[in-house]
Amino acid sequence: MLAAFVLLLHRWFRGVQDLREVTRFVARFNAMAPPEHQVPPREAEAVLRGYLGEEFLADLVDDETSANIMYSLLFMLAHELALTEEQLDSLVAAASELVTTVETNRSEPVRLVDLTRVTGCWLSSAGCCGSPRSCR
């Protein structure tokens, strides 16, 4: 799920220069979600910005809260990108390949910065349609 979330996040926010768009995105999600499924805004913004490159922000949110936020916002990202069934299938395959690419020949756990770097390379070189293998 993490890889799919990061791929969608980078695809959605590609080219966005104004960090206030992160705040607006979280606000749109919370406005649409029932109260019991809303995400804490400050923590959600930290998670999004953390996976967009400000790694230190992701460390400010505990793992359980971060996972719940990513799970919730994954569906919002897919919805706002209006992905087709074929694109969703491609996303799942790319996410799996991304994880394999990052984990190959590693003795330590995959770090956020590794996943973000490979994702950024893959998105810029392949436009979300190619293989992340070339970005090792």
JSON list of C-alpha atoms in Angstrom, two decimals:
[
{"chain": "A", "resi": 1, "resn": "MET", "atom": "CA", "xyz": [0.00, 0.00, 0.00]},
{"chain": "A", "resi": 2, "resn": "LEU", "atom": "CA", "xyz": [2.82, 2.41, 0.81]},
{"chain": "A", "resi": 3, "resn": "ALA", "atom": "CA", "xyz": [4.26, 2.23, -2.69]},
{"chain": "A", "resi": 4, "resn": "ALA", "atom": "CA", "xyz": [0.84, 2.73, -4.33]},
{"chain": "A", "resi": 5, "resn": "PHE", "atom": "CA", "xyz": [0.19, 5.70, -2.03]},
{"chain": "A", "resi": 6, "resn": "VAL", "atom": "CA", "xyz": [3.55, 7.30, -2.86]},
{"chain": "A", "resi": 7, "resn": "LEU", "atom": "CA", "xyz": [3.05, 6.77, -6.61]},
{"chain": "A", "resi": 8, "resn": "LEU", "atom": "CA", "xyz": [-0.40, 8.34, -6.56]},
{"chain": "A", "resi": 9, "resn": "LEU", "atom": "CA", "xyz": [0.72, 11.16, -4.29]},
{"chain": "A", "resi": 10, "resn": "HIS", "atom": "CA", "xyz": [3.59, 12.10, -6.56]},
{"chain": "A", "resi": 11, "resn": "ARG", "atom": "CA", "xyz": [1.39, 11.81, -9.63]},
{"chain": "A", "resi": 12, "resn": "TRP", "atom": "CA", "xyz": [-1.31, 14.04, -8.12]},
{"chain": "A", "resi": 13, "resn": "PHE", "atom": "CA", "xyz": [1.09, 16.67, -6.79]},
{"chain": "A", "resi": 14, "resn": "ARG", "atom": "CA", "xyz": [3.46, 16.64, -9.78]},
{"chain": "A", "resi": 15, "resn": "GLY", "atom": "CA", "xyz": [4.05, 20.24, -10.76]},
{"chain": "A", "resi": 16, "resn": "VAL", "atom": "CA", "xyz": [2.28, 21.71, -7.71]},
{"chain": "A", "resi": 17, "resn": "GLN", "atom": "CA", "xyz": [4.43, 24.53, -6.34]},
{"chain": "A", "resi": 18, "resn": "ASP", "atom": "CA", "xyz": [2.12, 25.88, -3.65]},
{"chain": "A", "resi": 19, "resn": "LEU", "atom": "CA", "xyz": [2.24, 23.82, -0.46]},
{"chain": "A", "resi": 20, "resn": "ARG", "atom": "CA", "xyz": [-1.16, 25.22, 0.50]},
{"chain": "A", "resi": 21, "resn": "GLU", "atom": "CA", "xyz": [-2.55, 22.74, -2.02]},
{"chain": "A", "resi": 22, "resn": "VAL", "atom": "CA", "xyz": [-1.71, 20.01, 0.50]},
{"chain": "A", "resi": 23, "resn": "THR", "atom": "CA", "xyz": [-3.90, 21.80, 3.05]},
{"chain": "A", "resi": 24, "resn": "ARG", "atom": "CA", "xyz": [-6.70, 22.18, 0.49]},
{"chain": "A", "resi": 25, "resn": "PHE", "atom": "CA", "xyz": [-6.48, 18.50, -0.47]},
{"chain": "A", "resi": 26, "resn": "VAL", "atom": "CA", "xyz": [-6.81, 17.37, 3.15]},
{"chain": "A", "resi": 27, "resn": "ALA", "atom": "CA", "xyz": [-9.69, 19.81, 3.70]},
{"chain": "A", "resi": 28, "resn": "ARG", "atom": "CA", "xyz": [-11.51, 18.44, 0.61]},
{"chain": "A", "resi": 29, "resn": "PHE", "atom": "CA", "xyz": [-11.12, 14.91, 1.91]},
{"chain": "A", "resi": 30, "resn": "ASN", "atom": "CA", "xyz": [-12.43, 15.80, 5.36]},
{"chain": "A", "resi": 31, "resn": "ALA", "atom": "CA", "xyz": [-15.35, 17.73, 3.86]},
{"chain": "A", "resi": 32, "resn": "MET", "atom": "CA", "xyz": [-16.40, 14.63, 1.89]},
{"chain": "A", "resi": 33, "resn": "ALA", "atom": "CA", "xyz": [-15.67, 11.98, 4.52]},
{"chain": "A", "resi": 34, "resn": "PRO", "atom": "CA", "xyz": [-18.10, 11.05, 7.28]},
{"chain": "A", "resi": 35, "resn": "PRO", "atom": "CA", "xyz": [-16.89, 12.31, 10.68]},
{"chain": "A", "resi": 36, "resn": "GLU", "atom": "CA", "xyz": [-15.65, 8.90, 11.78]},
{"chain": "A", "resi": 37, "resn": "HIS", "atom": "CA", "xyz": [-13.41, 8.63, 8.69]},
{"chain": "A", "resi": 38, "resn": "GLN", "atom": "CA", "xyz": [-11.91, 12.11, 8.69]},
{"chain": "A", "resi": 39, "resn": "VAL", "atom": "CA", "xyz": [-8.17, 12.45, 9.16]},
{"chain": "A", "resi": 40, "resn": "PRO", "atom": "CA", "xyz": [-6.43, 14.80, 11.61]},
{"chain": "A", "resi": 41, "resn": "PRO", "atom": "CA", "xyz": [-5.47, 17.74, 9.34]},
{"chain": "A", "resi": 42, "resn": "ARG", "atom": "CA", "xyz": [-2.08, 18.62, 10.82]},
{"chain": "A", "resi": 43, "resn": "GLU", "atom": "CA", "xyz": [-0.90, 15.01, 10.86]},
{"chain": "A", "resi": 44, "resn": "ALA", "atom": "CA", "xyz": [-2.27, 14.34, 7.37]},
{"chain": "A", "resi": 45, "resn": "GLU", "atom": "CA", "xyz": [-0.43, 17.37, 5.98]},
{"chain": "A", "resi": 46, "resn": "ALA", "atom": "CA", "xyz": [2.78, 16.17, 7.67]},
{"chain": "A", "resi": 47, "resn": "VAL", "atom": "CA", "xyz": [2.41, 12.72, 6.11]},
{"chain": "A", "resi": 48, "resn": "LEU", "atom": "CA", "xyz": [1.71, 14.12, 2.63]},
{"chain": "A", "resi": 49, "resn": "ARG", "atom": "CA", "xyz": [4.55, 16.62, 2.77]},
{"chain": "A", "resi": 50, "resn": "GLY", "atom": "CA", "xyz": [6.84, 13.99, 4.25]},
{"chain": "A", "resi": 51, "resn": "TYR", "atom": "CA", "xyz": [6.29, 11.69, 1.29]},
{"chain": "A", "resi": 52, "resn": "LEU", "atom": "CA", "xyz": [6.62, 14.61, -1.11]},
{"chain": "A", "resi": 53, "resn": "GLY", "atom": "CA", "xyz": [10.18, 15.20, 0.06]},
{"chain": "A", "resi": 54, "resn": "GLU", "atom": "CA", "xyz": [10.14, 16.83, 3.49]},
{"chain": "A", "resi": 55, "resn": "GLU", "atom": "CA", "xyz": [11.10, 13.56, 5.17]},
{"chain": "A", "resi": 56, "resn": "PHE", "atom": "CA", "xyz": [11.47, 15.01, 8.66]},
{"chain": "A", "resi": 57, "resn": "LEU", "atom": "CA", "xyz": [7.73, 15.80, 8.74]},
{"chain": "A", "resi": 58, "resn": "ALA", "atom": "CA", "xyz": [6.75, 12.15, 8.27]},
{"chain": "A", "resi": 59, "resn": "ASP", "atom": "CA", "xyz": [8.76, 11.30, 11.39]},
{"chain": "A", "resi": 60, "resn": "LEU", "atom": "CA", "xyz": [6.50, 13.56, 13.45]},
{"chain": "A", "resi": 61, "resn": "VAL", "atom": "CA", "xyz": [3.48, 11.26, 13.00]},
{"chain": "A", "resi": 62, "resn": "ASP", "atom": "CA", "xyz": [3.29, 7.87, 14.73]},
{"chain": "A", "resi": 63, "resn": "ASP", "atom": "CA", "xyz": [3.19, 4.79, 12.50]},
{"chain": "A", "resi": 64, "resn": "GLU", "atom": "CA", "xyz": [-0.42, 3.81, 13.20]},
{"chain": "A", "resi": 65, "resn": "THR", "atom": "CA", "xyz": [-1.78, 7.30, 12.53]},
{"chain": "A", "resi": 66, "resn": "SER", "atom": "CA", "xyz": [0.37, 7.59, 9.42]},
{"chain": "A", "resi": 67, "resn": "ALA", "atom": "CA", "xyz": [-0.88, 4.24, 8.08]},
{"chain": "A", "resi": 68, "resn": "ASN", "atom": "CA", "xyz": [-4.53, 5.20, 8.68]},
{"chain": "A", "resi": 69, "resn": "ILE", "atom": "CA", "xyz": [-4.01, 8.53, 6.92]},
{"chain": "A", "resi": 70, "resn": "MET", "atom": "CA", "xyz": [-2.32, 6.91, 3.92]},
{"chain": "A", "resi": 71, "resn": "TYR", "atom": "CA", "xyz": [-5.03, 4.27, 3.64]},
{"chain": "A", "resi": 72, "resn": "SER", "atom": "CA", "xyz": [-7.78, 6.90, 3.71]},
{"chain": "A", "resi": 73, "resn": "LEU", "atom": "CA", "xyz": [-6.12, 9.33, 1.34]},
{"chain": "A", "resi": 74, "resn": "LEU", "atom": "CA", "xyz": [-5.09, 6.62, -1.13]},
{"chain": "A", "resi": 75, "resn": "PHE", "atom": "CA", "xyz": [-8.70, 6.36, -2.25]},
{"chain": "A", "resi": 76, "resn": "MET", "atom": "CA", "xyz": [-9.09, 10.14, -2.48]},
{"chain": "A", "resi": 77, "resn": "LEU", "atom": "CA", "xyz": [-5.98, 10.39, -4.67]},
{"chain": "A", "resi": 78, "resn": "ALA", "atom": "CA", "xyz": [-7.27, 7.66, -6.99]},
{"chain": "A", "resi": 79, "resn": "HIS", "atom": "CA", "xyz": [-10.69, 9.30, -7.10]},
{"chain": "A", "resi": 80, "resn": "GLU", "atom": "CA", "xyz": [-9.35, 12.77, -7.91]},
{"chain": "A", "resi": 81, "resn": "LEU", "atom": "CA", "xyz": [-7.04, 11.39, -10.59]},
{"chain": "A", "resi": 82, "resn": "ALA", "atom": "CA", "xyz": [-10.08, 9.62, -12.13]},
{"chain": "A", "resi": 83, "resn": "LEU", "atom": "CA", "xyz": [-8.05, 6.48, -12.77]},
{"chain": "A", "resi": 84, "resn": "THR", "atom": "CA", "xyz": [-9.56, 3.82, -15.00]},
{"chain": "A", "resi": 85, "resn": "GLU", "atom": "CA", "xyz": [-9.61, 0.17, -14.01]},
{"chain": "A", "resi": 86, "resn": "GLU", "atom": "CA", "xyz": [-6.68, -0.43, -16.36]},
{"chain": "A", "resi": 87, "resn": "GLN", "atom": "CA", "xyz": [-4.71, 2.41, -14.75]},
{"chain": "A", "resi": 88, "resn": "LEU", "atom": "CA", "xyz": [-5.43, 0.99, -11.29]},
{"chain": "A", "resi": 89, "resn": "ASP", "atom": "CA", "xyz": [-4.14, -2.40, -12.42]},
{"chain": "A", "resi": 90, "resn": "SER", "atom": "CA", "xyz": [-1.04, -0.70, -13.78]},
{"chain": "A", "resi": 91, "resn": "LEU", "atom": "CA", "xyz": [-0.61, 1.16, -10.49]},
{"chain": "A", "resi": 92, "resn": "VAL", "atom": "CA", "xyz": [-0.70, -2.07, -8.49]},
{"chain": "A", "resi": 93, "resn": "ALA", "atom": "CA", "xyz": [1.89, -3.66, -10.81]},
{"chain": "A", "resi": 94, "resn": "ALA", "atom": "CA", "xyz": [4.11, -0.56, -10.69]},
{"chain": "A", "resi": 95, "resn": "ALA", "atom": "CA", "xyz": [3.85, -0.38, -6.90]},
{"chain": "A", "resi": 96, "resn": "SER", "atom": "CA", "xyz": [4.91, -3.99, -6.59]},
{"chain": "A", "resi": 97, "resn": "GLU", "atom": "CA", "xyz": [7.81, -3.43, -8.96]},
{"chain": "A", "resi": 98, "resn": "LEU", "atom": "CA", "xyz": [8.78, -0.27, -7.11]},
{"chain": "A", "resi": 99, "resn": "VAL", "atom": "CA", "xyz": [9.02, -2.10, -3.80]},
{"chain": "A", "resi": 100, "resn": "THR", "atom": "CA", "xyz": [11.08, -4.85, -5.42]},
{"chain": "A", "resi": 101, "resn": "THR", "atom": "CA", "xyz": [13.37, -2.27, -7.04]},
{"chain": "A", "resi": 102, "resn": "VAL", "atom": "CA", "xyz": [14.00, -0.41, -3.80]},
{"chain": "A", "resi": 103, "resn": "GLU", "atom": "CA", "xyz": [14.48, -3.58, -1.75]},
{"chain": "A", "resi": 104, "resn": "THR", "atom": "CA", "xyz": [16.87, -5.31, -4.18]},
{"chain": "A", "resi": 105, "resn": "ASN", "atom": "CA", "xyz": [20.27, -5.99, -2.67]},
{"chain": "A", "resi": 106, "resn": "ARG", "atom": "CA", "xyz": [19.54, -4.13, 0.56]},
{"chain": "A", "resi": 107, "resn": "SER", "atom": "CA", "xyz": [20.59, -5.34, 3.96]},
{"chain": "A", "resi": 108, "resn": "GLU", "atom": "CA", "xyz": [18.81, -2.58, 5.90]},
{"chain": "A", "resi": 109, "resn": "PRO", "atom": "CA", "xyz": [15.09, -1.62, 5.82]},
{"chain": "A", "resi": 110, "resn": "VAL", "atom": "CA", "xyz": [13.83, 0.59, 3.02]},
{"chain": "A", "resi": 111, "resn": "ARG", "atom": "CA", "xyz": [13.84, 4.22, 4.07]},
{"chain": "A", "resi": 112, "resn": "LEU", "atom": "CA", "xyz": [11.34, 6.88, 3.04]},
{"chain": "A", "resi": 113, "resn": "VAL", "atom": "CA", "xyz": [14.01, 8.80, 1.17]},
{"chain": "A", "resi": 114, "resn": "ASP", "atom": "CA", "xyz": [14.81, 5.70, -0.96]},
{"chain": "A", "resi": 115, "resn": "LEU", "atom": "CA", "xyz": [11.18, 5.18, -1.94]},
{"chain": "A", "resi": 116, "resn": "THR", "atom": "CA", "xyz": [10.67, 8.88, -2.65]},
{"chain": "A", "resi": 117, "resn": "ARG", "atom": "CA", "xyz": [13.83, 9.11, -4.78]},
{"chain": "A", "resi": 118, "resn": "VAL", "atom": "CA", "xyz": [12.94, 6.10, -6.91]},
{"chain": "A", "resi": 119, "resn": "THR", "atom": "CA", "xyz": [9.34, 7.28, -7.27]},
{"chain": "A", "resi": 120, "resn": "GLY", "atom": "CA", "xyz": [10.42, 10.75, -8.36]},
{"chain": "A", "resi": 121, "resn": "CYS", "atom": "CA", "xyz": [12.84, 9.31, -10.90]},
{"chain": "A", "resi": 122, "resn": "TRP", "atom": "CA", "xyz": [10.24, 6.89, -12.24]},
{"chain": "A", "resi": 123, "resn": "LEU", "atom": "CA", "xyz": [7.54, 9.54, -12.59]},
{"chain": "A", "resi": 124, "resn": "SER", "atom": "CA", "xyz": [9.82, 12.02, -14.31]},
{"chain": "A", "resi": 125, "resn": "SER", "atom": "CA", "xyz": [11.31, 9.52, -16.75]},
{"chain": "A", "resi": 126, "resn": "ALA", "atom": "CA", "xyz": [8.31, 7.36, -17.52]},
{"chain": "A", "resi": 127, "resn": "GLY", "atom": "CA", "xyz": [5.32, 9.58, -16.94]},
{"chain": "A", "resi": 128, "resn": "CYS", "atom": "CA", "xyz": [3.69, 6.97, -14.70]},
{"chain": "A", "resi": 129, "resn": "CYS", "atom": "CA", "xyz": [3.59, 4.36, -17.41]},
{"chain": "A", "resi": 130, "resn": "GLY", "atom": "CA", "xyz": [7.05, 2.79, -17.54]},
{"chain": "A", "resi": 131, "resn": "SER", "atom": "CA", "xyz": [9.23, 0.75, -15.27]},
{"chain": "A", "resi": 132, "resn": "PRO", "atom": "CA", "xyz": [10.98, 2.01, -12.14]},
{"chain": "A", "resi": 133, "resn": "ARG", "atom": "CA", "xyz": [13.84, -0.47, -12.70]},
{"chain": "A", "resi": 134, "resn": "SER", "atom": "CA", "xyz": [15.99, 2.14, -14.43]},
{"chain": "A", "resi": 135, "resn": "CYS", "atom": "CA", "xyz": [15.89, 4.31, -11.28]},
{"chain": "A", "resi": 136, "resn": "ARG", "atom": "CA", "xyz": [17.83, 1.99, -8.93]}
]
